[in-house]
Amino acid sequence: MDEIMNQMLTAENRSRLTVTGVADVESFDEDSILLALKQGGLLVRGENLKIHSLDPQQGRVLITGMLQSFQYTEKRQRQEGGFLKRLLK
């Protein structure tokens, strides 16, 4: 049985978002970031978004920029390797 990774969001002053429980970064640009979580996804929208730090071992991502919204998405069939897998090839 797969162990469920704890997942937590911490937003600070609409300019900094820390997310734990991240399995992969599916896509990103300065207006949106799609993170793959163990139980689905998280879509972050805003302006001038940047992935400030990424720790794949801890499953932690720090996003900075002007945060406008974040929304959980349903788990879907993952493509052959997200951003991290392509980056680490």
PDB file of C-alpha atoms in Angstrom:
ATOM      1  CA  MET A   1       0.000   0.000   0.000  1.00  0.00           C
ATOM      2  CA  ASP A   2       1.345   3.465  -0.902  1.00  0.00           C
ATOM      3  CA  GLU A   3       1.968   5.674   2.079  1.00  0.00           C
ATOM      4  CA  ILE A   4       0.076   8.957   1.835  1.00  0.00           C
ATOM      5  CA  MET A   5       2.476  11.896   2.080  1.00  0.00           C
ATOM      6  CA  ASN A   6       1.316  14.689   4.379  1.00  0.00           C
ATOM      7  CA  GLN A   7       0.497  17.841   2.457  1.00  0.00           C
ATOM      8  CA  MET A   8       0.376  21.387   3.791  1.00  0.00           C
ATOM      9  CA  LEU A   9      -0.001  24.896   2.327  1.00  0.00           C
ATOM     10  CA  THR A  10       1.363  27.980   4.072  1.00  0.00           C
ATOM     11  CA  ALA A  11       0.618  31.339   2.449  1.00  0.00           C
ATOM     12  CA  GLU A  12       2.333  34.483   3.724  1.00  0.00           C
ATOM     13  CA  ASN A  13       1.082  37.968   2.770  1.00  0.00           C
ATOM     14  CA  ARG A  14      -0.115  36.819  -0.678  1.00  0.00           C
ATOM     15  CA  SER A  15       3.516  36.841  -1.816  1.00  0.00           C
ATOM     16  CA  ARG A  16       4.968  33.550  -0.592  1.00  0.00           C
ATOM     17  CA  LEU A  17       3.534  30.026  -0.656  1.00  0.00           C
ATOM     18  CA  THR A  18       5.201  26.963   0.827  1.00  0.00           C
ATOM     19  CA  VAL A  19       3.763  23.603  -0.257  1.00  0.00           C
ATOM     20  CA  THR A  20       4.731  20.235   1.196  1.00  0.00           C
ATOM     21  CA  GLY A  21       3.791  16.801  -0.113  1.00  0.00           C
ATOM     22  CA  VAL A  22       4.815  17.687  -3.679  1.00  0.00           C
ATOM     23  CA  ALA A  23       5.651  14.749  -5.950  1.00  0.00           C
ATOM     24  CA  ASP A  24       6.506  16.736  -9.096  1.00  0.00           C
ATOM     25  CA  VAL A  25       6.170  20.058 -10.914  1.00  0.00           C
ATOM     26  CA  GLU A  26       3.941  19.380 -13.920  1.00  0.00           C
ATOM     27  CA  SER A  27       4.209  22.816 -15.547  1.00  0.00           C
ATOM     28  CA  PHE A  28       4.970  26.411 -14.720  1.00  0.00           C
ATOM     29  CA  ASP A  29       5.170  29.921 -16.110  1.00  0.00           C
ATOM     30  CA  GLU A  30       4.927  33.323 -14.463  1.00  0.00           C
ATOM     31  CA  ASP A  31       1.101  33.191 -14.345  1.00  0.00           C
ATOM     32  CA  SER A  32       0.465  29.608 -13.157  1.00  0.00           C
ATOM     33  CA  ILE A  33       2.203  26.625 -11.597  1.00  0.00           C
ATOM     34  CA  LEU A  34       0.759  23.108 -11.592  1.00  0.00           C
ATOM     35  CA  LEU A  35       2.112  20.830  -8.876  1.00  0.00           C
ATOM     36  CA  ALA A  36       1.535  17.074  -8.712  1.00  0.00           C
ATOM     37  CA  LEU A  37       0.635  15.912  -5.221  1.00  0.00           C
ATOM     38  CA  LYS A  38       0.273  12.329  -4.049  1.00  0.00           C
ATOM     39  CA  GLN A  39      -3.541  12.699  -4.030  1.00  0.00           C
ATOM     40  CA  GLY A  40      -4.062  14.960  -7.049  1.00  0.00           C
ATOM     41  CA  GLY A  41      -2.754  18.329  -8.088  1.00  0.00           C
ATOM     42  CA  LEU A  42      -2.522  21.924  -7.006  1.00  0.00           C
ATOM     43  CA  LEU A  43      -2.924  24.795  -9.464  1.00  0.00           C
ATOM     44  CA  VAL A  44      -1.410  28.083  -8.259  1.00  0.00           C
ATOM     45  CA  ARG A  45      -2.305  31.267 -10.147  1.00  0.00           C
ATOM     46  CA  GLY A  46      -0.856  34.733  -9.819  1.00  0.00           C
ATOM     47  CA  GLU A  47       1.557  37.234 -11.318  1.00  0.00           C
ATOM     48  CA  ASN A  48       5.346  37.037 -11.587  1.00  0.00           C
ATOM     49  CA  LEU A  49       5.327  33.568 -10.002  1.00  0.00           C
ATOM     50  CA  LYS A  50       8.696  31.955  -9.420  1.00  0.00           C
ATOM     51  CA  ILE A  51       9.724  28.642  -7.959  1.00  0.00           C
ATOM     52  CA  HIS A  52      12.134  30.036  -5.414  1.00  0.00           C
ATOM     53  CA  SER A  53      13.227  26.684  -3.986  1.00  0.00           C
ATOM     54  CA  LEU A  54      12.493  23.065  -4.757  1.00  0.00           C
ATOM     55  CA  ASP A  55      13.442  20.125  -2.541  1.00  0.00           C
ATOM     56  CA  PRO A  56      12.369  16.854  -4.207  1.00  0.00           C
ATOM     57  CA  GLN A  57      13.609  14.695  -1.309  1.00  0.00           C
ATOM     58  CA  GLN A  58      11.443  16.566   1.197  1.00  0.00           C
ATOM     59  CA  GLY A  59       8.625  17.165  -1.317  1.00  0.00           C
ATOM     60  CA  ARG A  60       8.711  20.894  -0.579  1.00  0.00           C
ATOM     61  CA  VAL A  61       8.313  23.858  -2.943  1.00  0.00           C
ATOM     62  CA  LEU A  62       8.532  27.580  -2.184  1.00  0.00           C
ATOM     63  CA  ILE A  63       6.694  29.833  -4.642  1.00  0.00           C
ATOM     64  CA  THR A  64       7.055  33.615  -4.617  1.00  0.00           C
ATOM     65  CA  GLY A  65       5.160  36.301  -6.531  1.00  0.00           C
ATOM     66  CA  MET A  66       1.715  37.887  -6.298  1.00  0.00           C
ATOM     67  CA  LEU A  67      -0.554  34.981  -5.319  1.00  0.00           C
ATOM     68  CA  GLN A  68      -4.117  35.229  -6.589  1.00  0.00           C
ATOM     69  CA  SER A  69      -5.499  31.708  -6.051  1.00  0.00           C
ATOM     70  CA  PHE A  70      -4.680  28.098  -5.466  1.00  0.00           C
ATOM     71  CA  GLN A  71      -6.992  25.230  -6.317  1.00  0.00           C
ATOM     72  CA  TYR A  72      -6.835  21.485  -5.803  1.00  0.00           C
ATOM     73  CA  THR A  73      -7.339  19.404  -8.946  1.00  0.00           C
ATOM     74  CA  GLU A  74      -8.323  15.787  -9.419  1.00  0.00           C
ATOM     75  CA  LYS A  75      -5.682  13.122  -9.815  1.00  0.00           C
ATOM     76  CA  ARG A  76      -5.173  12.398 -13.500  1.00  0.00           C
ATOM     77  CA  GLN A  77      -3.041  10.111 -15.580  1.00  0.00           C
ATOM     78  CA  ARG A  78       0.442  11.556 -15.417  1.00  0.00           C
ATOM     79  CA  GLN A  79       2.393  12.224 -18.536  1.00  0.00           C
ATOM     80  CA  GLU A  80       5.659  10.426 -19.133  1.00  0.00           C
ATOM     81  CA  GLY A  81       7.706  12.402 -16.654  1.00  0.00           C
ATOM     82  CA  GLY A  82       6.984  15.834 -15.323  1.00  0.00           C
ATOM     83  CA  PHE A  83       9.372  18.741 -15.046  1.00  0.00           C
ATOM     84  CA  LEU A  84      11.590  17.120 -12.394  1.00  0.00           C
ATOM     85  CA  LYS A  85      12.030  13.893 -14.335  1.00  0.00           C
ATOM     86  CA  ARG A  86      12.902  15.811 -17.513  1.00  0.00           C
ATOM     87  CA  LEU A  87      15.296  18.060 -15.605  1.00  0.00           C
ATOM     88  CA  LEU A  88      17.107  15.178 -13.887  1.00  0.00           C
ATOM     89  CA  LYS A  89      17.610  13.077 -17.069  1.00  0.00           C
TER      90      LYS A  89
END
